[in-house]
Amino acid sequence: MSPTNRTVVVTGIGATTPLGGDAASTWEGLVAGRSGVRALEQEWAADQAVRIAAQIAVEPGEVIPRPQARRLDRSAQFALIAAKEAWADAGYTDKAGEDASVDPDRLGAVIASGIGGVTTLLDQYDVLKEKGVRRVSPHTVPMLMPNGPSANVGLAVGARAGVHTPVSACASGAEAIGYAIEMIRTGRADVVVAGGTEAAIHPLPIAAFGNMMAMSKNNDDPQGASRPYDVARDGFVLGEGAGVLVLESAEHAAKRGARVYAEAVGQGISADAHDIVQPEPEGRGISHALQNLLDNTDLDPAEIVHVNAHATSTPAGDVAELKALRKVFGDDADHMAVSATKSMTGHLLGGAGGVESVASVLALYHRVAPPTINVDNLDPEAEAAADIVRGEARKLPVEGRIAALNDSFGFGGHNVVLAFRSV
Amino acid sequence: MAATQEEIVEGLAEIVNEIAGIPTEDVQLDKSFTDDLDVDSLSMVEVVVAAEERFDVKIPDDDVKNLKTVGDATNYILKHQA
């Protein structure tokens, strides 16, 4: 294969999510159909219209030493935890260069978030107002900058081929992985640590999303609040955490005898040009992204057996995505087991594409599609368009090459579809 | 009441421990903040602000660069505390 069209594979995975402090416990929670959503017990939540969220299962302070943690925004803490897990999972024993099996000049990092260091920004503004200028932390700028998570991950692994931070709201994590695939495919890097992170459970974002009428106000039933495809869905539930992959050229992985979870086939990207927040109701932009994926890769629709849908549990968005899948794939959509894992993790915004890529890769690796929980009354429009995995996990074909899609869409009309394939 | 030298070193040790994670017993008069105690330039600002509050003293930015060691900071605070 030419150096500008190299095969990319996934060799490491890491996550810290509302379901568990690592990828294994997250996957276990997904397959078991466990909800990570809980009531917000914080004092500030009392007068919010939305008083539920999918909070992290393992506080990062339990993992990262305090002197290091206090100079990292929460989103960077999540990213670092997930990236270190993925890095070790890929078989690397030290940062690039120290571990001679990877050249730092050929290693990249691409970690994205939707909102950046929002809790640092807001907390330090509180410090400024309450305690004065002198007390504002000198670490504030490197903590709040949106490239903080990617820069910190890049430092941790010693990445010198390029450190990047694509920002596209809730598509950010997926766009990061797509960017990383391109870096390797086109020969800019041999290995890239890529994913998404978000830490936005704070009174301001919750008030703001709540006032947009974007979030579920099902405060009385936290675990039932995120219900994609159910007729009673009333908005998303905010989640937090990170998911990270180690992506590698197939050649580089083979040379060091690395375990390969899946091939990262490529991505399809488009923009709606429709509305700043509303999804285009017929899924036109999503169809365009799916078509781009098919046009730009050798992905065969017959091989696609699973879709980790964007499906955030909003009335408009969930069905538009399914219509697009049906429009582009026709009868091939019949053999695609569609799962909305946000029913369990909540919506991690820029972290979603990272965590759901981890889920998609593990679905192929274990040949199991996690369920969509809380679908008590399936929306007839969803039922007509797609095969939703409801209630319990479903086995995927045990034989042959299979592929999975991970969809992520963001405010601003960003559409990113990633494709992974068994090896 | 003004703090004694011993109390100042003890206070600085607690501050450095909190900020850089260095064991309090390692924070001695002859130790350099940057070379011995893992306190980089940004963290030094934090140390200074915490010390100002704890010992009721003002340490202008121009003076901070002269505070290389724990001893330098201790003497400065002894001399300038209110």
mmCIF file of C-alpha atoms in Angstrom, chain A residues 1-308:
data_model
loop_
_atom_site.group_PDB
_atom_site.id
_atom_site.type_symbol
_atom_site.label_atom_id
_atom_site.label_comp_id
_atom_site.label_asym_id
_atom_site.label_seq_id
_atom_site.Cartn_x
_atom_site.Cartn_y
_atom_site.Cartn_z
ATOM 1 C CA MET A 1 0.000 0.000 0.000
ATOM 2 C CA SER A 2 1.271 3.499 -0.797
ATOM 3 C CA PRO A 3 2.504 5.618 2.089
ATOM 4 C CA THR A 4 -0.492 7.909 1.611
ATOM 5 C CA ASN A 5 -3.057 5.145 2.027
ATOM 6 C CA ARG A 6 -1.869 3.017 4.882
ATOM 7 C CA THR A 7 -4.048 0.647 6.916
ATOM 8 C CA VAL A 8 -4.738 1.842 10.459
ATOM 9 C CA VAL A 9 -5.474 -0.449 13.388
ATOM 10 C CA VAL A 10 -6.521 -0.106 17.020
ATOM 11 C CA THR A 11 -3.973 -1.549 19.445
ATOM 12 C CA GLY A 12 -4.952 0.008 22.762
ATOM 13 C CA ILE A 13 -8.095 1.176 24.528
ATOM 14 C CA GLY A 14 -8.752 3.141 27.686
ATOM 15 C CA ALA A 15 -11.726 4.799 29.326
ATOM 16 C CA THR A 16 -13.007 6.345 32.494
ATOM 17 C CA THR A 17 -16.769 6.768 32.433
ATOM 18 C CA PRO A 18 -19.918 6.871 34.551
ATOM 19 C CA LEU A 19 -19.931 3.063 34.331
ATOM 20 C CA GLY A 20 -16.374 2.347 35.451
ATOM 21 C CA GLY A 21 -12.850 3.618 35.956
ATOM 22 C CA ASP A 22 -11.411 1.695 33.007
ATOM 23 C CA ALA A 23 -12.406 0.233 29.637
ATOM 24 C CA ALA A 24 -13.089 -3.264 31.010
ATOM 25 C CA SER A 25 -15.512 -2.135 33.722
ATOM 26 C CA THR A 26 -17.165 0.290 31.289
ATOM 27 C CA TRP A 27 -17.690 -2.511 28.779
ATOM 28 C CA GLU A 28 -19.019 -4.803 31.492
ATOM 29 C CA GLY A 29 -21.524 -2.110 32.510
ATOM 30 C CA LEU A 30 -22.598 -1.560 28.898
ATOM 31 C CA VAL A 31 -23.176 -5.237 28.199
ATOM 32 C CA ALA A 32 -25.061 -5.640 31.488
ATOM 33 C CA GLY A 33 -27.323 -2.707 30.571
ATOM 34 C CA ARG A 34 -26.408 -0.691 33.653
ATOM 35 C CA SER A 35 -27.310 2.992 33.945
ATOM 36 C CA GLY A 36 -24.624 5.393 35.147
ATOM 37 C CA VAL A 37 -27.100 8.208 35.753
ATOM 38 C CA ARG A 38 -27.625 9.424 39.308
ATOM 39 C CA ALA A 39 -29.243 12.307 41.147
ATOM 40 C CA LEU A 40 -27.006 15.354 41.617
ATOM 41 C CA GLU A 41 -26.559 15.626 45.386
ATOM 42 C CA GLN A 42 -24.438 18.787 45.230
ATOM 43 C CA GLU A 43 -25.812 21.800 47.047
ATOM 44 C CA TRP A 44 -25.876 23.871 43.840
ATOM 45 C CA ALA A 45 -28.185 21.351 42.157
ATOM 46 C CA ALA A 46 -31.104 22.094 44.465
ATOM 47 C CA ASP A 47 -32.526 24.984 42.434
ATOM 48 C CA GLN A 48 -31.691 23.574 38.982
ATOM 49 C CA ALA A 49 -34.465 22.377 36.692
ATOM 50 C CA VAL A 50 -32.203 19.422 35.821
ATOM 51 C CA ARG A 51 -30.946 17.542 38.892
ATOM 52 C CA ILE A 52 -29.532 14.379 37.323
ATOM 53 C CA ALA A 53 -26.291 13.504 35.523
ATOM 54 C CA ALA A 54 -24.049 10.569 34.678
ATOM 55 C CA GLN A 55 -21.167 11.332 37.000
ATOM 56 C CA ILE A 56 -17.821 9.580 36.779
ATOM 57 C CA ALA A 57 -17.659 6.182 38.531
ATOM 58 C CA VAL A 58 -14.112 6.633 39.878
ATOM 59 C CA GLU A 59 -13.095 10.149 40.901
ATOM 60 C CA PRO A 60 -9.832 11.104 39.139
ATOM 61 C CA GLY A 61 -8.418 12.270 42.480
ATOM 62 C CA GLU A 62 -8.300 8.612 43.492
ATOM 63 C CA VAL A 63 -6.010 7.838 40.543
ATOM 64 C CA ILE A 64 -3.857 10.924 39.888
ATOM 65 C CA PRO A 65 -1.488 12.167 42.632
ATOM 66 C CA ARG A 66 -2.739 15.423 44.169
ATOM 67 C CA PRO A 67 0.173 17.697 43.125
ATOM 68 C CA GLN A 68 -0.406 16.692 39.501
ATOM 69 C CA ALA A 69 -4.202 16.693 39.705
ATOM 70 C CA ARG A 70 -4.401 20.255 41.063
ATOM 71 C CA ARG A 71 -2.818 21.653 37.905
ATOM 72 C CA LEU A 72 -5.061 19.716 35.507
ATOM 73 C CA ASP A 73 -8.624 20.577 34.584
ATOM 74 C CA ARG A 74 -11.013 17.725 35.298
ATOM 75 C CA SER A 75 -11.348 17.079 31.543
ATOM 76 C CA ALA A 76 -7.562 16.686 31.265
ATOM 77 C CA GLN A 77 -7.543 14.380 34.290
ATOM 78 C CA PHE A 78 -10.064 12.090 32.588
ATOM 79 C CA ALA A 79 -8.109 12.190 29.326
ATOM 80 C CA LEU A 80 -4.826 11.379 31.030
ATOM 81 C CA ILE A 81 -6.314 8.423 32.909
ATOM 82 C CA ALA A 82 -7.876 6.967 29.749
ATOM 83 C CA ALA A 83 -4.773 7.663 27.638
ATOM 84 C CA LYS A 84 -2.413 6.008 30.116
ATOM 85 C CA GLU A 85 -4.646 2.956 30.224
ATOM 86 C CA ALA A 86 -4.763 2.797 26.417
ATOM 87 C CA TRP A 87 -1.007 3.323 26.153
ATOM 88 C CA ALA A 88 -0.242 0.465 28.558
ATOM 89 C CA ASP A 89 -2.949 -1.671 26.952
ATOM 90 C CA ALA A 90 -1.188 -1.238 23.598
ATOM 91 C CA GLY A 91 1.885 -2.787 25.179
ATOM 92 C CA TYR A 92 3.984 0.348 25.561
ATOM 93 C CA THR A 93 5.980 0.341 28.781
ATOM 94 C CA ASP A 94 7.176 3.944 28.855
ATOM 95 C CA LYS A 95 6.912 7.204 26.953
ATOM 96 C CA ALA A 96 8.095 7.233 23.339
ATOM 97 C CA GLY A 97 11.860 7.079 23.018
ATOM 98 C CA GLU A 98 12.279 5.564 26.493
ATOM 99 C CA ASP A 99 10.266 2.694 25.049
ATOM 100 C CA ALA A 100 12.368 2.102 21.924
ATOM 101 C CA SER A 101 9.496 0.463 20.015
ATOM 102 C CA VAL A 102 8.029 3.883 19.192
ATOM 103 C CA ASP A 103 9.820 6.939 17.805
ATOM 104 C CA PRO A 104 8.598 10.171 19.463
ATOM 105 C CA ASP A 105 8.891 11.987 16.111
ATOM 106 C CA ARG A 106 6.387 9.479 14.668
ATOM 107 C CA LEU A 107 3.911 9.649 17.569
ATOM 108 C CA GLY A 108 0.923 12.018 17.723
ATOM 109 C CA ALA A 109 -1.854 12.860 20.158
ATOM 110 C CA VAL A 110 -5.335 14.096 19.226
ATOM 111 C CA ILE A 111 -7.682 14.544 22.174
ATOM 112 C CA ALA A 112 -10.775 16.711 21.932
ATOM 113 C CA SER A 113 -13.485 18.074 24.137
ATOM 114 C CA GLY A 114 -16.602 20.031 23.330
ATOM 115 C CA ILE A 115 -16.255 22.741 25.954
ATOM 116 C CA GLY A 116 -12.674 22.619 27.232
ATOM 117 C CA GLY A 117 -11.734 23.579 30.777
ATOM 118 C CA VAL A 118 -15.099 25.065 31.637
ATOM 119 C CA THR A 119 -15.079 24.108 35.319
ATOM 120 C CA THR A 120 -11.628 25.671 35.774
ATOM 121 C CA LEU A 121 -12.750 28.861 34.032
ATOM 122 C CA LEU A 122 -15.892 29.200 36.123
ATOM 123 C CA ASP A 123 -14.301 28.170 39.413
ATOM 124 C CA GLN A 124 -11.436 30.622 38.957
ATOM 125 C CA TYR A 125 -13.894 33.371 38.122
ATOM 126 C CA ASP A 126 -15.536 32.611 41.463
ATOM 127 C CA VAL A 127 -12.097 32.892 43.113
ATOM 128 C CA LEU A 128 -11.507 36.233 41.379
ATOM 129 C CA LYS A 129 -14.812 37.653 42.566
ATOM 130 C CA GLU A 130 -14.712 36.243 46.081
ATOM 131 C CA LYS A 131 -11.012 36.375 46.984
ATOM 132 C CA GLY A 132 -9.451 38.817 44.530
ATOM 133 C CA VAL A 133 -6.954 38.936 41.685
ATOM 134 C CA ARG A 134 -3.997 37.667 43.672
ATOM 135 C CA ARG A 135 -5.696 34.350 44.457
ATOM 136 C CA VAL A 136 -6.435 33.335 40.855
ATOM 137 C CA SER A 137 -4.385 30.186 40.185
ATOM 138 C CA PRO A 138 -1.313 30.682 37.952
ATOM 139 C CA HIS A 139 -2.252 27.342 36.389
ATOM 140 C CA THR A 140 -5.580 28.680 35.123
ATOM 141 C CA VAL A 141 -4.600 29.252 31.473
ATOM 142 C CA PRO A 142 -3.017 25.847 30.774
ATOM 143 C CA MET A 143 -5.939 24.282 32.630
ATOM 144 C CA LEU A 144 -8.771 26.001 30.772
ATOM 145 C CA MET A 145 -7.343 25.983 27.248
ATOM 146 C CA PRO A 146 -9.242 23.490 25.061
ATOM 147 C CA ASN A 147 -5.973 21.898 23.910
ATOM 148 C CA GLY A 148 -5.015 21.199 27.542
ATOM 149 C CA PRO A 149 -6.083 17.530 27.473
ATOM 150 C CA SER A 150 -4.288 16.785 24.184
ATOM 151 C CA ALA A 151 -1.187 18.695 25.287
ATOM 152 C CA ASN A 152 -1.045 16.836 28.605
ATOM 153 C CA VAL A 153 -1.546 13.463 26.922
ATOM 154 C CA GLY A 154 1.109 14.409 24.362
ATOM 155 C CA LEU A 155 3.519 15.229 27.198
ATOM 156 C CA ALA A 156 2.734 11.986 29.012
ATOM 157 C CA VAL A 157 3.506 9.765 26.007
ATOM 158 C CA GLY A 158 6.160 12.000 24.423
ATOM 159 C CA ALA A 159 4.312 12.794 21.185
ATOM 160 C CA ARG A 160 6.276 14.975 18.747
ATOM 161 C CA ALA A 161 4.622 14.248 15.387
ATOM 162 C CA GLY A 162 1.802 16.672 16.227
ATOM 163 C CA VAL A 163 -0.696 17.309 19.000
ATOM 164 C CA HIS A 164 -4.148 18.425 17.882
ATOM 165 C CA THR A 165 -7.552 19.389 19.238
ATOM 166 C CA PRO A 166 -10.454 19.449 16.803
ATOM 167 C CA VAL A 167 -13.509 21.131 18.308
ATOM 168 C CA SER A 168 -16.970 20.323 16.961
ATOM 169 C CA ALA A 169 -19.209 20.178 20.050
ATOM 170 C CA CYS A 170 -20.524 16.661 20.552
ATOM 171 C CA ALA A 171 -18.725 15.370 17.457
ATOM 172 C CA SER A 172 -15.313 16.434 18.826
ATOM 173 C CA GLY A 173 -14.182 13.054 20.163
ATOM 174 C CA ALA A 174 -15.060 11.297 16.910
ATOM 175 C CA GLU A 175 -13.442 14.039 14.863
ATOM 176 C CA ALA A 176 -10.270 13.581 16.932
ATOM 177 C CA ILE A 177 -10.165 9.894 16.085
ATOM 178 C CA GLY A 178 -10.886 10.646 12.430
ATOM 179 C CA TYR A 179 -8.056 13.180 12.407
ATOM 180 C CA ALA A 180 -5.729 10.614 13.966
ATOM 181 C CA ILE A 181 -6.656 7.992 11.367
ATOM 182 C CA GLU A 182 -5.760 10.511 8.659
ATOM 183 C CA MET A 183 -2.423 11.341 10.320
ATOM 184 C CA ILE A 184 -1.442 7.693 10.102
ATOM 185 C CA ARG A 185 -3.080 6.919 6.769
ATOM 186 C CA THR A 186 -1.260 9.772 5.050
ATOM 187 C CA GLY A 187 2.075 8.974 6.643
ATOM 188 C CA ARG A 188 2.456 11.876 9.101
ATOM 189 C CA ALA A 189 2.660 9.516 12.075
ATOM 190 C CA ASP A 190 2.947 5.810 12.855
ATOM 191 C CA VAL A 191 1.105 5.887 16.161
ATOM 192 C CA VAL A 192 -1.508 8.354 17.504
ATOM 193 C CA VAL A 193 -3.219 8.445 20.870
ATOM 194 C CA ALA A 194 -6.713 9.756 20.145
ATOM 195 C CA GLY A 195 -10.059 10.261 21.777
ATOM 196 C CA GLY A 196 -12.436 12.585 23.544
ATOM 197 C CA THR A 197 -13.001 13.881 27.032
ATOM 198 C CA GLU A 198 -15.502 16.097 28.811
ATOM 199 C CA ALA A 199 -16.064 17.435 32.306
ATOM 200 C CA ALA A 200 -18.978 19.864 32.240
ATOM 201 C CA ILE A 201 -21.105 18.832 35.199
ATOM 202 C CA HIS A 202 -21.230 22.281 36.741
ATOM 203 C CA PRO A 203 -24.181 24.575 37.511
ATOM 204 C CA LEU A 204 -23.644 26.880 34.529
ATOM 205 C CA PRO A 205 -23.595 24.304 31.695
ATOM 206 C CA ILE A 206 -26.483 22.445 33.340
ATOM 207 C CA ALA A 207 -28.532 25.634 33.639
ATOM 208 C CA ALA A 208 -27.675 26.577 30.047
ATOM 209 C CA PHE A 209 -28.460 23.205 28.470
ATOM 210 C CA GLY A 210 -31.546 23.016 30.678
ATOM 211 C CA ASN A 211 -32.793 26.391 29.437
ATOM 212 C CA MET A 212 -32.279 25.253 25.840
ATOM 213 C CA MET A 213 -34.816 22.500 26.608
ATOM 214 C CA ALA A 214 -32.140 20.053 25.450
ATOM 215 C CA MET A 215 -31.902 17.986 28.634
ATOM 216 C CA SER A 216 -34.175 15.467 30.303
ATOM 217 C CA LYS A 217 -35.932 16.812 33.384
ATOM 218 C CA ASN A 218 -36.908 13.332 34.546
ATOM 219 C CA ASN A 219 -35.433 14.014 37.982
ATOM 220 C CA ASP A 220 -37.663 11.467 39.702
ATOM 221 C CA ASP A 221 -36.228 8.558 37.727
ATOM 222 C CA PRO A 222 -32.528 9.214 37.059
ATOM 223 C CA GLN A 223 -31.791 5.735 35.683
ATOM 224 C CA GLY A 224 -34.759 5.911 33.340
ATOM 225 C CA ALA A 225 -34.104 9.458 32.142
ATOM 226 C CA SER A 226 -31.849 8.683 29.170
ATOM 227 C CA ARG A 227 -34.184 6.756 26.874
ATOM 228 C CA PRO A 228 -33.213 7.027 23.193
ATOM 229 C CA TYR A 229 -35.900 5.780 20.782
ATOM 230 C CA ASP A 230 -38.547 5.579 23.514
ATOM 231 C CA VAL A 231 -41.693 7.596 22.808
ATOM 232 C CA ALA A 232 -41.303 9.354 26.194
ATOM 233 C CA ARG A 233 -37.735 10.607 25.587
ATOM 234 C CA ASP A 234 -37.409 14.234 26.661
ATOM 235 C CA GLY A 235 -33.771 15.179 26.170
ATOM 236 C CA PHE A 236 -30.247 14.045 26.937
ATOM 237 C CA VAL A 237 -28.611 13.419 30.298
ATOM 238 C CA LEU A 238 -25.221 15.058 30.738
ATOM 239 C CA GLY A 239 -22.347 12.623 31.309
ATOM 240 C CA GLU A 240 -18.633 13.040 31.979
ATOM 241 C CA GLY A 241 -15.488 11.047 31.307
ATOM 242 C CA ALA A 242 -13.122 10.092 28.508
ATOM 243 C CA GLY A 243 -12.433 7.364 25.985
ATOM 244 C CA VAL A 244 -9.122 6.961 24.175
ATOM 245 C CA LEU A 245 -7.716 4.660 21.495
ATOM 246 C CA VAL A 246 -4.156 3.963 20.489
ATOM 247 C CA LEU A 247 -4.204 3.945 16.681
ATOM 248 C CA GLU A 248 -1.287 2.600 14.757
ATOM 249 C CA SER A 249 -0.283 1.790 11.207
ATOM 250 C CA ALA A 250 -0.851 -1.914 10.587
ATOM 251 C CA GLU A 251 2.793 -2.186 9.628
ATOM 252 C CA HIS A 252 4.043 -0.610 12.877
ATOM 253 C CA ALA A 253 1.735 -2.827 14.944
ATOM 254 C CA ALA A 254 2.869 -5.961 13.114
ATOM 255 C CA LYS A 255 6.549 -5.074 13.506
ATOM 256 C CA ARG A 256 6.275 -5.010 17.288
ATOM 257 C CA GLY A 257 3.836 -7.918 17.490
ATOM 258 C CA ALA A 258 1.047 -5.856 19.014
ATOM 259 C CA ARG A 259 -2.413 -7.229 19.690
ATOM 260 C CA VAL A 260 -4.878 -5.701 17.216
ATOM 261 C CA TYR A 261 -8.463 -5.096 18.370
ATOM 262 C CA ALA A 262 -9.807 -3.926 15.030
ATOM 263 C CA GLU A 263 -9.029 -2.001 11.891
ATOM 264 C CA ALA A 264 -9.912 1.704 11.943
ATOM 265 C CA VAL A 265 -11.267 1.857 8.403
ATOM 266 C CA GLY A 266 -11.847 5.600 8.158
ATOM 267 C CA GLN A 267 -14.386 8.333 8.565
ATOM 268 C CA GLY A 268 -17.090 10.229 6.779
ATOM 269 C CA ILE A 269 -17.523 13.902 7.614
ATOM 270 C CA SER A 270 -20.081 16.512 6.613
ATOM 271 C CA ALA A 271 -21.877 19.602 7.880
ATOM 272 C CA ASP A 272 -25.609 20.314 7.862
ATOM 273 C CA ALA A 273 -25.645 24.044 6.975
ATOM 274 C CA HIS A 274 -29.146 23.967 8.445
ATOM 275 C CA ASP A 275 -29.312 25.380 11.990
ATOM 276 C CA ILE A 276 -26.896 26.167 14.799
ATOM 277 C CA VAL A 277 -28.486 23.614 17.158
ATOM 278 C CA GLN A 278 -31.423 21.835 15.483
ATOM 279 C CA PRO A 279 -30.631 18.646 13.567
ATOM 280 C CA GLU A 280 -31.754 18.624 9.948
ATOM 281 C CA PRO A 281 -34.992 16.594 10.354
ATOM 282 C CA GLU A 282 -34.481 14.212 7.436
ATOM 283 C CA GLY A 283 -30.854 13.490 8.301
ATOM 284 C CA ARG A 284 -29.529 14.942 5.032
ATOM 285 C CA GLY A 285 -26.157 15.930 6.476
ATOM 286 C CA ILE A 286 -25.822 12.561 8.180
ATOM 287 C CA SER A 287 -26.589 10.784 4.888
ATOM 288 C CA HIS A 288 -23.901 12.882 3.253
ATOM 289 C CA ALA A 289 -21.362 11.828 5.906
ATOM 290 C CA LEU A 290 -22.299 8.151 5.520
ATOM 291 C CA GLN A 291 -22.002 8.429 1.736
ATOM 292 C CA ASN A 292 -18.572 10.070 2.108
ATOM 293 C CA LEU A 293 -17.502 7.173 4.303
ATOM 294 C CA LEU A 294 -18.502 4.679 1.611
ATOM 295 C CA ASP A 295 -16.933 6.745 -1.182
ATOM 296 C CA ASN A 296 -13.606 7.226 0.590
ATOM 297 C CA THR A 297 -12.991 3.778 2.078
ATOM 298 C CA ASP A 298 -13.312 0.161 0.967
ATOM 299 C CA LEU A 299 -16.031 -0.431 3.570
ATOM 300 C CA ASP A 300 -18.638 -2.912 2.331
ATOM 301 C CA PRO A 301 -22.159 -2.187 3.674
ATOM 302 C CA ALA A 302 -22.788 -5.943 3.703
ATOM 303 C CA GLU A 303 -20.184 -6.239 6.481
ATOM 304 C CA ILE A 304 -21.725 -3.603 8.761
ATOM 305 C CA VAL A 305 -23.503 -5.464 11.547
ATOM 306 C CA HIS A 306 -23.529 -2.848 14.291
ATOM 307 C CA VAL A 307 -24.039 0.884 14.684
ATOM 308 C CA ASN A 308 -23.203 2.722 17.886
#
